């Protein structure tokens, strides 16, 4: 009984929840921008790998292997700590003296964008291949060029067919923003960690943290399911 | 319009077209018949460079067709209708028809819309302008596809087995539209299994087999009095 009296959920909520609300803003910013970047990167990789240029295909294949073979956390740390150093080093080789640094959130968004872009590229590539080749031919015989046919006719159909799986990546990305704590982005986890270490409300703080993620991810995943259902029933 | 001289097409080791020589005149309706695998569709696809010939020469109004030609310009003038319609499923019927005129011919939206409506009128589907292709029957989809090809105001149209994917009772409407086009003077090359259509509408029928033109001539001659035994055997099977 005494032990339970030591829990202060009310007090912890009072102090932590406002901070977590600010953290939400960071999470949303990182997710929206990261996902946008991932979609663009995913599309570029998908199109590059479908091109007939062997050299581009080769480079992209190696890049994909590297990104998929290393953890997102390592990539984030690499982008935040190592990439600026490498750029500085390269600049000094050419006689320039610069001191480049990368803002935590920028590094986080870049990391999420590149990592998710690589995984999403495979989904996008599959969807592009799955669009009936007759669609491309129909566009070609009307006088559209190869790339016009791809961007105007094929890709819109491909993206439509993979909205559900892209939605799942979005939900995953929301949760993976917690890794941004390791590159000093002041998101939910980092805020909670510093709060818990100052107040020793360990149980309370991390419980609220978990709840905070659930508050975003459960409605979001249901939204994705709803969209999937709508697309299925509206398939025209 | 087309002068074709010893046209050949190989896919790897597969010799699909061996040596095709013929001319196609303005206003002519040419029907190509023959067993499947005889190279009919490949021949048609060489005329708008969906396939690039591997040997021989094809001239369109004096311009040679090869990999260097701006195929976009050629295709604006030589339209095509496919066996499987290939309408754009995410666009309405109207947008399917106006899309290329607006984006390729830089037609004004209003003008393109008017053109599309008059074409839909022509193919008997004016009431379907705002629906999506998936809600239409195959025959209706094919008529929309014809309207879409006509909207680019081509000099000629290629038809690649336009009725082969249709239920038998829907074939008639599509053929009716094609007959009307022929009567209006459109130059047409039609790969078809509809012998009745070929007999009634074609100025010239071409029988192809194994990558060659085996026999050609006016429909009466091909259907009533085929010279070559392969033509006779084929017609005996399909008529």
JSON list of N, CA and C in Angstrom, two decimals, chain A residues 97-167:
[
{"chain": "A", "resi": 97, "resn": "UNK", "atom": "N", "xyz": [38.28, 26.26, -45.64]},
{"chain": "A", "resi": 97, "resn": "UNK", "atom": "CA", "xyz": [38.14, 25.96, -44.22]},
{"chain": "A", "resi": 97, "resn": "UNK", "atom": "C", "xyz": [36.69, 26.24, -43.83]},
{"chain": "A", "resi": 98, "resn": "UNK", "atom": "N", "xyz": [35.94, 25.20, -43.62]},
{"chain": "A", "resi": 98, "resn": "UNK", "atom": "CA", "xyz": [34.55, 25.43, -43.19]},
{"chain": "A", "resi": 98, "resn": "UNK", "atom": "C", "xyz": [34.29, 24.62, -41.94]},
{"chain": "A", "resi": 99, "resn": "UNK", "atom": "N", "xyz": [33.28, 25.02, -41.22]},
{"chain": "A", "resi": 99, "resn": "UNK", "atom": "CA", "xyz": [32.89, 24.29, -40.02]},
{"chain": "A", "resi": 99, "resn": "UNK", "atom": "C", "xyz": [31.40, 23.99, -40.11]},
{"chain": "A", "resi": 100, "resn": "UNK", "atom": "N", "xyz": [31.11, 22.99, -40.94]},
{"chain": "A", "resi": 100, "resn": "UNK", "atom": "CA", "xyz": [29.71, 22.70, -41.16]},
{"chain": "A", "resi": 100, "resn": "UNK", "atom": "C", "xyz": [29.14, 21.88, -40.02]},
{"chain": "A", "resi": 101, "resn": "UNK", "atom": "N", "xyz": [27.94, 22.23, -39.63]},
{"chain": "A", "resi": 101, "resn": "UNK", "atom": "CA", "xyz": [27.23, 21.41, -38.66]},
{"chain": "A", "resi": 101, "resn": "UNK", "atom": "C", "xyz": [25.83, 21.19, -39.19]},
{"chain": "A", "resi": 102, "resn": "UNK", "atom": "N", "xyz": [25.19, 20.19, -38.65]},
{"chain": "A", "resi": 102, "resn": "UNK", "atom": "CA", "xyz": [23.85, 19.90, -39.14]},
{"chain": "A", "resi": 102, "resn": "UNK", "atom": "C", "xyz": [22.92, 19.95, -37.94]},
{"chain": "A", "resi": 103, "resn": "UNK", "atom": "N", "xyz": [21.81, 20.64, -38.11]},
{"chain": "A", "resi": 103, "resn": "UNK", "atom": "CA", "xyz": [20.86, 20.76, -37.00]},
{"chain": "A", "resi": 103, "resn": "UNK", "atom": "C", "xyz": [20.27, 19.40, -36.69]},
{"chain": "A", "resi": 104, "resn": "UNK", "atom": "N", "xyz": [20.02, 19.11, -35.42]},
{"chain": "A", "resi": 104, "resn": "UNK", "atom": "CA", "xyz": [19.50, 17.79, -35.04]},
{"chain": "A", "resi": 104, "resn": "UNK", "atom": "C", "xyz": [18.26, 17.38, -35.83]},
{"chain": "A", "resi": 105, "resn": "UNK", "atom": "N", "xyz": [17.29, 18.27, -35.90]},
{"chain": "A", "resi": 105, "resn": "UNK", "atom": "CA", "xyz": [16.05, 17.90, -36.57]},
{"chain": "A", "resi": 105, "resn": "UNK", "atom": "C", "xyz": [16.28, 17.65, -38.06]},
{"chain": "A", "resi": 106, "resn": "UNK", "atom": "N", "xyz": [17.15, 18.46, -38.68]},
{"chain": "A", "resi": 106, "resn": "UNK", "atom": "CA", "xyz": [17.48, 18.26, -40.10]},
{"chain": "A", "resi": 106, "resn": "UNK", "atom": "C", "xyz": [18.09, 16.88, -40.30]},
{"chain": "A", "resi": 107, "resn": "UNK", "atom": "N", "xyz": [19.04, 16.54, -39.44]},
{"chain": "A", "resi": 107, "resn": "UNK", "atom": "CA", "xyz": [19.67, 15.23, -39.54]},
{"chain": "A", "resi": 107, "resn": "UNK", "atom": "C", "xyz": [18.63, 14.13, -39.38]},
{"chain": "A", "resi": 108, "resn": "UNK", "atom": "N", "xyz": [17.72, 14.33, -38.42]},
{"chain": "A", "resi": 108, "resn": "UNK", "atom": "CA", "xyz": [16.68, 13.34, -38.17]},
{"chain": "A", "resi": 108, "resn": "UNK", "atom": "C", "xyz": [15.79, 13.14, -39.38]},
{"chain": "A", "resi": 109, "resn": "UNK", "atom": "N", "xyz": [15.35, 14.26, -39.98]},
{"chain": "A", "resi": 109, "resn": "UNK", "atom": "CA", "xyz": [14.47, 14.18, -41.14]},
{"chain": "A", "resi": 109, "resn": "UNK", "atom": "C", "xyz": [15.18, 13.52, -42.32]},
{"chain": "A", "resi": 110, "resn": "UNK", "atom": "N", "xyz": [16.46, 13.91, -42.51]},
{"chain": "A", "resi": 110, "resn": "UNK", "atom": "CA", "xyz": [17.25, 13.29, -43.58]},
{"chain": "A", "resi": 110, "resn": "UNK", "atom": "C", "xyz": [17.35, 11.78, -43.39]},
{"chain": "A", "resi": 111, "resn": "UNK", "atom": "N", "xyz": [17.66, 11.39, -42.15]},
{"chain": "A", "resi": 111, "resn": "UNK", "atom": "CA", "xyz": [17.83, 9.96, -41.86]},
{"chain": "A", "resi": 111, "resn": "UNK", "atom": "C", "xyz": [16.55, 9.19, -42.11]},
{"chain": "A", "resi": 112, "resn": "UNK", "atom": "N", "xyz": [15.45, 9.71, -41.59]},
{"chain": "A", "resi": 112, "resn": "UNK", "atom": "CA", "xyz": [14.16, 9.04, -41.79]},
{"chain": "A", "resi": 112, "resn": "UNK", "atom": "C", "xyz": [13.82, 8.98, -43.28]},
{"chain": "A", "resi": 113, "resn": "UNK", "atom": "N", "xyz": [14.05, 10.11, -43.97]},
{"chain": "A", "resi": 113, "resn": "UNK", "atom": "CA", "xyz": [13.71, 10.18, -45.40]},
{"chain": "A", "resi": 113, "resn": "UNK", "atom": "C", "xyz": [14.49, 9.17, -46.22]},
{"chain": "A", "resi": 114, "resn": "UNK", "atom": "N", "xyz": [15.81, 9.10, -45.98]},
{"chain": "A", "resi": 114, "resn": "UNK", "atom": "CA", "xyz": [16.65, 8.20, -46.76]},
{"chain": "A", "resi": 114, "resn": "UNK", "atom": "C", "xyz": [16.31, 6.74, -46.44]},
{"chain": "A", "resi": 115, "resn": "UNK", "atom": "N", "xyz": [16.23, 6.44, -45.15]},
{"chain": "A", "resi": 115, "resn": "UNK", "atom": "CA", "xyz": [15.97, 5.07, -44.74]},
{"chain": "A", "resi": 115, "resn": "UNK", "atom": "C", "xyz": [14.61, 4.57, -45.26]},
{"chain": "A", "resi": 116, "resn": "UNK", "atom": "N", "xyz": [13.57, 5.33, -44.98]},
{"chain": "A", "resi": 116, "resn": "UNK", "atom": "CA", "xyz": [12.24, 4.91, -45.44]},
{"chain": "A", "resi": 116, "resn": "UNK", "atom": "C", "xyz": [12.13, 4.98, -46.95]},
{"chain": "A", "resi": 117, "resn": "UNK", "atom": "N", "xyz": [12.80, 5.95, -47.56]},
{"chain": "A", "resi": 117, "resn": "UNK", "atom": "CA", "xyz": [12.78, 6.06, -49.01]},
{"chain": "A", "resi": 117, "resn": "UNK", "atom": "C", "xyz": [13.26, 4.78, -49.67]},
{"chain": "A", "resi": 118, "resn": "UNK", "atom": "N", "xyz": [14.31, 4.18, -49.10]},
{"chain": "A", "resi": 118, "resn": "UNK", "atom": "CA", "xyz": [14.85, 2.95, -49.67]},
{"chain": "A", "resi": 118, "resn": "UNK", "atom": "C", "xyz": [13.84, 1.80, -49.58]},
{"chain": "A", "resi": 119, "resn": "UNK", "atom": "N", "xyz": [13.22, 1.67, -48.42]},
{"chain": "A", "resi": 119, "resn": "UNK", "atom": "CA", "xyz": [12.23, 0.59, -48.29]},
{"chain": "A", "resi": 119, "resn": "UNK", "atom": "C", "xyz": [11.02, 0.85, -49.17]},
{"chain": "A", "resi": 120, "resn": "UNK", "atom": "N", "xyz": [10.58, 2.11, -49.19]},
{"chain": "A", "resi": 120, "resn": "UNK", "atom": "CA", "xyz": [9.39, 2.43, -49.98]},
{"chain": "A", "resi": 120, "resn": "UNK", "atom": "C", "xyz": [9.66, 2.31, -51.48]},
{"chain": "A", "resi": 121, "resn": "UNK", "atom": "N", "xyz": [10.93, 2.49, -51.88]},
{"chain": "A", "resi": 121, "resn": "UNK", "atom": "CA", "xyz": [11.24, 2.40, -53.31]},
{"chain": "A", "resi": 121, "resn": "UNK", "atom": "C", "xyz": [10.88, 1.02, -53.86]},
{"chain": "A", "resi": 122, "resn": "UNK", "atom": "N", "xyz": [11.09, -0.01, -53.05]},
{"chain": "A", "resi": 122, "resn": "UNK", "atom": "CA", "xyz": [10.78, -1.36, -53.51]},
{"chain": "A", "resi": 122, "resn": "UNK", "atom": "C", "xyz": [9.29, -1.54, -53.73]},
{"chain": "A", "resi": 123, "resn": "UNK", "atom": "N", "xyz": [8.50, -0.96, -52.81]},
{"chain": "A", "resi": 123, "resn": "UNK", "atom": "CA", "xyz": [7.05, -1.04, -52.95]},
{"chain": "A", "resi": 123, "resn": "UNK", "atom": "C", "xyz": [6.59, -0.28, -54.19]},
{"chain": "A", "resi": 124, "resn": "UNK", "atom": "N", "xyz": [7.16, 0.93, -54.36]},
{"chain": "A", "resi": 124, "resn": "UNK", "atom": "CA", "xyz": [6.77, 1.77, -55.50]},
{"chain": "A", "resi": 124, "resn": "UNK", "atom": "C", "xyz": [7.18, 1.10, -56.81]},
{"chain": "A", "resi": 125, "resn": "UNK", "atom": "N", "xyz": [8.40, 0.53, -56.81]},
{"chain": "A", "resi": 125, "resn": "UNK", "atom": "CA", "xyz": [8.88, -0.14, -58.02]},
{"chain": "A", "resi": 125, "resn": "UNK", "atom": "C", "xyz": [7.96, -1.29, -58.40]},
{"chain": "A", "resi": 126, "resn": "UNK", "atom": "N", "xyz": [7.59, -2.08, -57.40]},
{"chain": "A", "resi": 126, "resn": "UNK", "atom": "CA", "xyz": [6.68, -3.20, -57.67]},
{"chain": "A", "resi": 126, "resn": "UNK", "atom": "C", "xyz": [5.36, -2.71, -58.23]},
{"chain": "A", "resi": 127, "resn": "UNK", "atom": "N", "xyz": [4.87, -1.60, -57.67]},
{"chain": "A", "resi": 127, "resn": "UNK", "atom": "CA", "xyz": [3.57, -1.09, -58.12]},
{"chain": "A", "resi": 127, "resn": "UNK", "atom": "C", "xyz": [3.65, -0.55, -59.54]},
{"chain": "A", "resi": 128, "resn": "UNK", "atom": "N", "xyz": [4.77, 0.08, -59.87]},
{"chain": "A", "resi": 128, "resn": "UNK", "atom": "CA", "xyz": [4.93, 0.61, -61.24]},
{"chain": "A", "resi": 128, "resn": "UNK", "atom": "C", "xyz": [4.95, -0.56, -62.23]},
{"chain": "A", "resi": 129, "resn": "UNK", "atom": "N", "xyz": [5.70, -1.62, -61.86]},
{"chain": "A", "resi": 129, "resn": "UNK", "atom": "CA", "xyz": [5.77, -2.78, -62.75]},
{"chain": "A", "resi": 129, "resn": "UNK", "atom": "C", "xyz": [4.40, -3.42, -62.91]},
{"chain": "A", "resi": 130, "resn": "UNK", "atom": "N", "xyz": [3.60, -3.38, -61.83]},
{"chain": "A", "resi": 130, "resn": "UNK", "atom": "CA", "xyz": [2.31, -4.06, -61.85]},
{"chain": "A", "resi": 130, "resn": "UNK", "atom": "C", "xyz": [1.27, -3.34, -62.70]},
{"chain": "A", "resi": 131, "resn": "UNK", "atom": "N", "xyz": [1.50, -2.06, -63.01]},
{"chain": "A", "resi": 131, "resn": "UNK", "atom": "CA", "xyz": [0.53, -1.35, -63.87]},
{"chain": "A", "resi": 131, "resn": "UNK", "atom": "C", "xyz": [0.62, -1.93, -65.28]},
{"chain": "A", "resi": 132, "resn": "UNK", "atom": "N", "xyz": [-0.52, -2.30, -65.82]},
{"chain": "A", "resi": 132, "resn": "UNK", "atom": "CA", "xyz": [-0.62, -2.92, -67.14]},
{"chain": "A", "resi": 132, "resn": "UNK", "atom": "C", "xyz": [0.19, -2.13, -68.18]},
{"chain": "A", "resi": 133, "resn": "UNK", "atom": "N", "xyz": [1.02, -2.83, -68.94]},
{"chain": "A", "resi": 133, "resn": "UNK", "atom": "CA", "xyz": [1.86, -2.14, -69.92]},
{"chain": "A", "resi": 133, "resn": "UNK", "atom": "C", "xyz": [0.99, -1.48, -71.00]},
{"chain": "A", "resi": 134, "resn": "UNK", "atom": "N", "xyz": [-0.24, -1.96, -71.14]},
{"chain": "A", "resi": 134, "resn": "UNK", "atom": "CA", "xyz": [-1.17, -1.34, -72.09]},
{"chain": "A", "resi": 134, "resn": "UNK", "atom": "C", "xyz": [-1.42, 0.12, -71.76]},
{"chain": "A", "resi": 135, "resn": "UNK", "atom": "N", "xyz": [-1.31, 0.49, -70.49]},
{"chain": "A", "resi": 135, "resn": "UNK", "atom": "CA", "xyz": [-1.51, 1.89, -70.09]},
{"chain": "A", "resi": 135, "resn": "UNK", "atom": "C", "xyz": [-0.41, 2.77, -70.68]},
{"chain": "A", "resi": 136, "resn": "UNK", "atom": "N", "xyz": [0.82, 2.29, -70.59]},
{"chain": "A", "resi": 136, "resn": "UNK", "atom": "CA", "xyz": [1.93, 3.04, -71.18]},
{"chain": "A", "resi": 136, "resn": "UNK", "atom": "C", "xyz": [1.75, 3.15, -72.69]},
{"chain": "A", "resi": 137, "resn": "UNK", "atom": "N", "xyz": [1.40, 2.01, -73.30]},
{"chain": "A", "resi": 137, "resn": "UNK", "atom": "CA", "xyz": [1.25, 2.02, -74.77]},
{"chain": "A", "resi": 137, "resn": "UNK", "atom": "C", "xyz": [0.13, 2.96, -75.20]},
{"chain": "A", "resi": 138, "resn": "UNK", "atom": "N", "xyz": [-0.97, 2.96, -74.43]},
{"chain": "A", "resi": 138, "resn": "UNK", "atom": "CA", "xyz": [-2.08, 3.85, -74.78]},
{"chain": "A", "resi": 138, "resn": "UNK", "atom": "C", "xyz": [-1.63, 5.31, -74.74]},
{"chain": "A", "resi": 139, "resn": "UNK", "atom": "N", "xyz": [-0.81, 5.64, -73.73]},
{"chain": "A", "resi": 139, "resn": "UNK", "atom": "CA", "xyz": [-0.31, 7.02, -73.64]},
{"chain": "A", "resi": 139, "resn": "UNK", "atom": "C", "xyz": [0.65, 7.31, -74.80]},
{"chain": "A", "resi": 140, "resn": "UNK", "atom": "N", "xyz": [1.51, 6.33, -75.10]},
{"chain": "A", "resi": 140, "resn": "UNK", "atom": "CA", "xyz": [2.49, 6.53, -76.18]},
{"chain": "A", "resi": 140, "resn": "UNK", "atom": "C", "xyz": [1.80, 6.78, -77.52]},
{"chain": "A", "resi": 141, "resn": "UNK", "atom": "N", "xyz": [0.78, 5.98, -77.82]},
{"chain": "A", "resi": 141, "resn": "UNK", "atom": "CA", "xyz": [0.15, 6.12, -79.14]},
{"chain": "A", "resi": 141, "resn": "UNK", "atom": "C", "xyz": [-0.66, 7.41, -79.25]},
{"chain": "A", "resi": 142, "resn": "UNK", "atom": "N", "xyz": [-0.94, 8.05, -78.12]},
{"chain": "A", "resi": 142, "resn": "UNK", "atom": "CA", "xyz": [-1.62, 9.35, -78.19]},
{"chain": "A", "resi": 142, "resn": "UNK", "atom": "C", "xyz": [-0.61, 10.48, -78.38]},
{"chain": "A", "resi": 143, "resn": "UNK", "atom": "N", "xyz": [0.68, 10.14, -78.35]},
{"chain": "A", "resi": 143, "resn": "UNK", "atom": "CA", "xyz": [1.70, 11.15, -78.61]},
{"chain": "A", "resi": 143, "resn": "UNK", "atom": "C", "xyz": [2.45, 11.59, -77.38]},
{"chain": "A", "resi": 144, "resn": "UNK", "atom": "N", "xyz": [2.20, 10.94, -76.23]},
{"chain": "A", "resi": 144, "resn": "UNK", "atom": "CA", "xyz": [2.98, 11.28, -75.04]},
{"chain": "A", "resi": 144, "resn": "UNK", "atom": "C", "xyz": [4.36, 10.62, -75.14]},
{"chain": "A", "resi": 145, "resn": "UNK", "atom": "N", "xyz": [5.35, 11.25, -74.51]},
{"chain": "A", "resi": 145, "resn": "UNK", "atom": "CA", "xyz": [6.69, 10.67, -74.47]},
{"chain": "A", "resi": 145, "resn": "UNK", "atom": "C", "xyz": [6.76, 9.61, -73.37]},
{"chain": "A", "resi": 146, "resn": "UNK", "atom": "N", "xyz": [7.89, 8.91, -73.35]},
{"chain": "A", "resi": 146, "resn": "UNK", "atom": "CA", "xyz": [8.08, 7.82, -72.39]},
{"chain": "A", "resi": 146, "resn": "UNK", "atom": "C", "xyz": [7.91, 8.30, -70.95]},
{"chain": "A", "resi": 147, "resn": "UNK", "atom": "N", "xyz": [8.54, 9.44, -70.63]},
{"chain": "A", "resi": 147, "resn": "UNK", "atom": "CA", "xyz": [8.49, 9.91, -69.26]},
{"chain": "A", "resi": 147, "resn": "UNK", "atom": "C", "xyz": [7.15, 10.56, -68.92]},
{"chain": "A", "resi": 148, "resn": "UNK", "atom": "N", "xyz": [6.55, 11.22, -69.93]},
{"chain": "A", "resi": 148, "resn": "UNK", "atom": "CA", "xyz": [5.20, 11.75, -69.71]},
{"chain": "A", "resi": 148, "resn": "UNK", "atom": "C", "xyz": [4.24, 10.61, -69.39]},
{"chain": "A", "resi": 149, "resn": "UNK", "atom": "N", "xyz": [4.36, 9.51, -70.14]},
{"chain": "A", "resi": 149, "resn": "UNK", "atom": "CA", "xyz": [3.50, 8.36, -69.89]},
{"chain": "A", "resi": 149, "resn": "UNK", "atom": "C", "xyz": [3.71, 7.84, -68.48]},
{"chain": "A", "resi": 150, "resn": "UNK", "atom": "N", "xyz": [4.99, 7.80, -68.07]},
{"chain": "A", "resi": 150, "resn": "UNK", "atom": "CA", "xyz": [5.30, 7.30, -66.73]},
{"chain": "A", "resi": 150, "resn": "UNK", "atom": "C", "xyz": [4.71, 8.19, -65.65]},
{"chain": "A", "resi": 151, "resn": "UNK", "atom": "N", "xyz": [4.95, 9.50, -65.76]},
{"chain": "A", "resi": 151, "resn": "UNK", "atom": "CA", "xyz": [4.54, 10.39, -64.69]},
{"chain": "A", "resi": 151, "resn": "UNK", "atom": "C", "xyz": [3.05, 10.73, -64.71]},
{"chain": "A", "resi": 152, "resn": "UNK", "atom": "N", "xyz": [2.49, 10.83, -65.92]},
{"chain": "A", "resi": 152, "resn": "UNK", "atom": "CA", "xyz": [1.08, 11.24, -66.00]},
{"chain": "A", "resi": 152, "resn": "UNK", "atom": "C", "xyz": [0.12, 10.07, -65.85]},
{"chain": "A", "resi": 153, "resn": "UNK", "atom": "N", "xyz": [0.51, 8.91, -66.36]},
{"chain": "A", "resi": 153, "resn": "UNK", "atom": "CA", "xyz": [-0.44, 7.80, -66.43]},
{"chain": "A", "resi": 153, "resn": "UNK", "atom": "C", "xyz": [-0.08, 6.67, -65.48]},
{"chain": "A", "resi": 154, "resn": "UNK", "atom": "N", "xyz": [1.18, 6.23, -65.50]},
{"chain": "A", "resi": 154, "resn": "UNK", "atom": "CA", "xyz": [1.54, 5.03, -64.77]},
{"chain": "A", "resi": 154, "resn": "UNK", "atom": "C", "xyz": [1.70, 5.30, -63.27]},
{"chain": "A", "resi": 155, "resn": "UNK", "atom": "N", "xyz": [2.49, 6.29, -62.93]},
{"chain": "A", "resi": 155, "resn": "UNK", "atom": "CA", "xyz": [2.77, 6.52, -61.50]},
{"chain": "A", "resi": 155, "resn": "UNK", "atom": "C", "xyz": [1.52, 6.87, -60.69]},
{"chain": "A", "resi": 156, "resn": "UNK", "atom": "N", "xyz": [0.61, 7.72, -61.19]},
{"chain": "A", "resi": 156, "resn": "UNK", "atom": "CA", "xyz": [-0.60, 7.95, -60.40]},
{"chain": "A", "resi": 156, "resn": "UNK", "atom": "C", "xyz": [-1.36, 6.66, -60.10]},
{"chain": "A", "resi": 157, "resn": "UNK", "atom": "N", "xyz": [-1.41, 5.74, -61.07]},
{"chain": "A", "resi": 157, "resn": "UNK", "atom": "CA", "xyz": [-2.10, 4.47, -60.82]},
{"chain": "A", "resi": 157, "resn": "UNK", "atom": "C", "xyz": [-1.33, 3.61, -59.84]},
{"chain": "A", "resi": 158, "resn": "UNK", "atom": "N", "xyz": [0.01, 3.63, -59.96]},
{"chain": "A", "resi": 158, "resn": "UNK", "atom": "CA", "xyz": [0.84, 2.83, -59.07]},
{"chain": "A", "resi": 158, "resn": "UNK", "atom": "C", "xyz": [0.68, 3.33, -57.63]},
{"chain": "A", "resi": 159, "resn": "UNK", "atom": "N", "xyz": [0.73, 4.64, -57.45]},
{"chain": "A", "resi": 159, "resn": "UNK", "atom": "CA", "xyz": [0.65, 5.19, -56.09]},
{"chain": "A", "resi": 159, "resn": "UNK", "atom": "C", "xyz": [-0.72, 4.89, -55.48]},
{"chain": "A", "resi": 160, "resn": "UNK", "atom": "N", "xyz": [-1.75, 5.01, -56.29]},
{"chain": "A", "resi": 160, "resn": "UNK", "atom": "CA", "xyz": [-3.08, 4.73, -55.78]},
{"chain": "A", "resi": 160, "resn": "UNK", "atom": "C", "xyz": [-3.18, 3.30, -55.23]},
{"chain": "A", "resi": 161, "resn": "UNK", "atom": "N", "xyz": [-2.51, 2.38, -55.93]},
{"chain": "A", "resi": 161, "resn": "UNK", "atom": "CA", "xyz": [-2.62, 0.98, -55.51]},
{"chain": "A", "resi": 161, "resn": "UNK", "atom": "C", "xyz": [-1.83, 0.69, -54.25]},
{"chain": "A", "resi": 162, "resn": "UNK", "atom": "N", "xyz": [-0.90, 1.56, -53.89]},
{"chain": "A", "resi": 162, "resn": "UNK", "atom": "CA", "xyz": [-0.07, 1.25, -52.70]},
{"chain": "A", "resi": 162, "resn": "UNK", "atom": "C", "xyz": [-0.32, 2.22, -51.56]},
{"chain": "A", "resi": 163, "resn": "UNK", "atom": "N", "xyz": [-1.38, 3.00, -51.64]},
{"chain": "A", "resi": 163, "resn": "UNK", "atom": "CA", "xyz": [-1.67, 3.92, -50.54]},
{"chain": "A", "resi": 163, "resn": "UNK", "atom": "C", "xyz": [-1.72, 3.20, -49.18]},
{"chain": "A", "resi": 164, "resn": "UNK", "atom": "N", "xyz": [-2.36, 2.01, -49.08]},
{"chain": "A", "resi": 164, "resn": "UNK", "atom": "CA", "xyz": [-2.37, 1.33, -47.79]},
{"chain": "A", "resi": 164, "resn": "UNK", "atom": "C", "xyz": [-0.98, 1.00, -47.26]},
{"chain": "A", "resi": 165, "resn": "UNK", "atom": "N", "xyz": [-0.11, 0.46, -48.13]},
{"chain": "A", "resi": 165, "resn": "UNK", "atom": "CA", "xyz": [1.21, 0.10, -47.59]},
{"chain": "A", "resi": 165, "resn": "UNK", "atom": "C", "xyz": [2.03, 1.34, -47.28]},
{"chain": "A", "resi": 166, "resn": "UNK", "atom": "N", "xyz": [1.86, 2.41, -48.06]},
{"chain": "A", "resi": 166, "resn": "UNK", "atom": "CA", "xyz": [2.56, 3.65, -47.71]},
{"chain": "A", "resi": 166, "resn": "UNK", "atom": "C", "xyz": [2.04, 4.18, -46.37]},
{"chain": "A", "resi": 167, "resn": "UNK", "atom": "N", "xyz": [0.75, 4.01, -46.14]},
{"chain": "A", "resi": 167, "resn": "UNK", "atom": "CA", "xyz": [0.16, 4.43, -44.86]},
{"chain": "A", "resi": 167, "resn": "UNK", "atom": "C", "xyz": [0.79, 3.69, -43.69]}
]
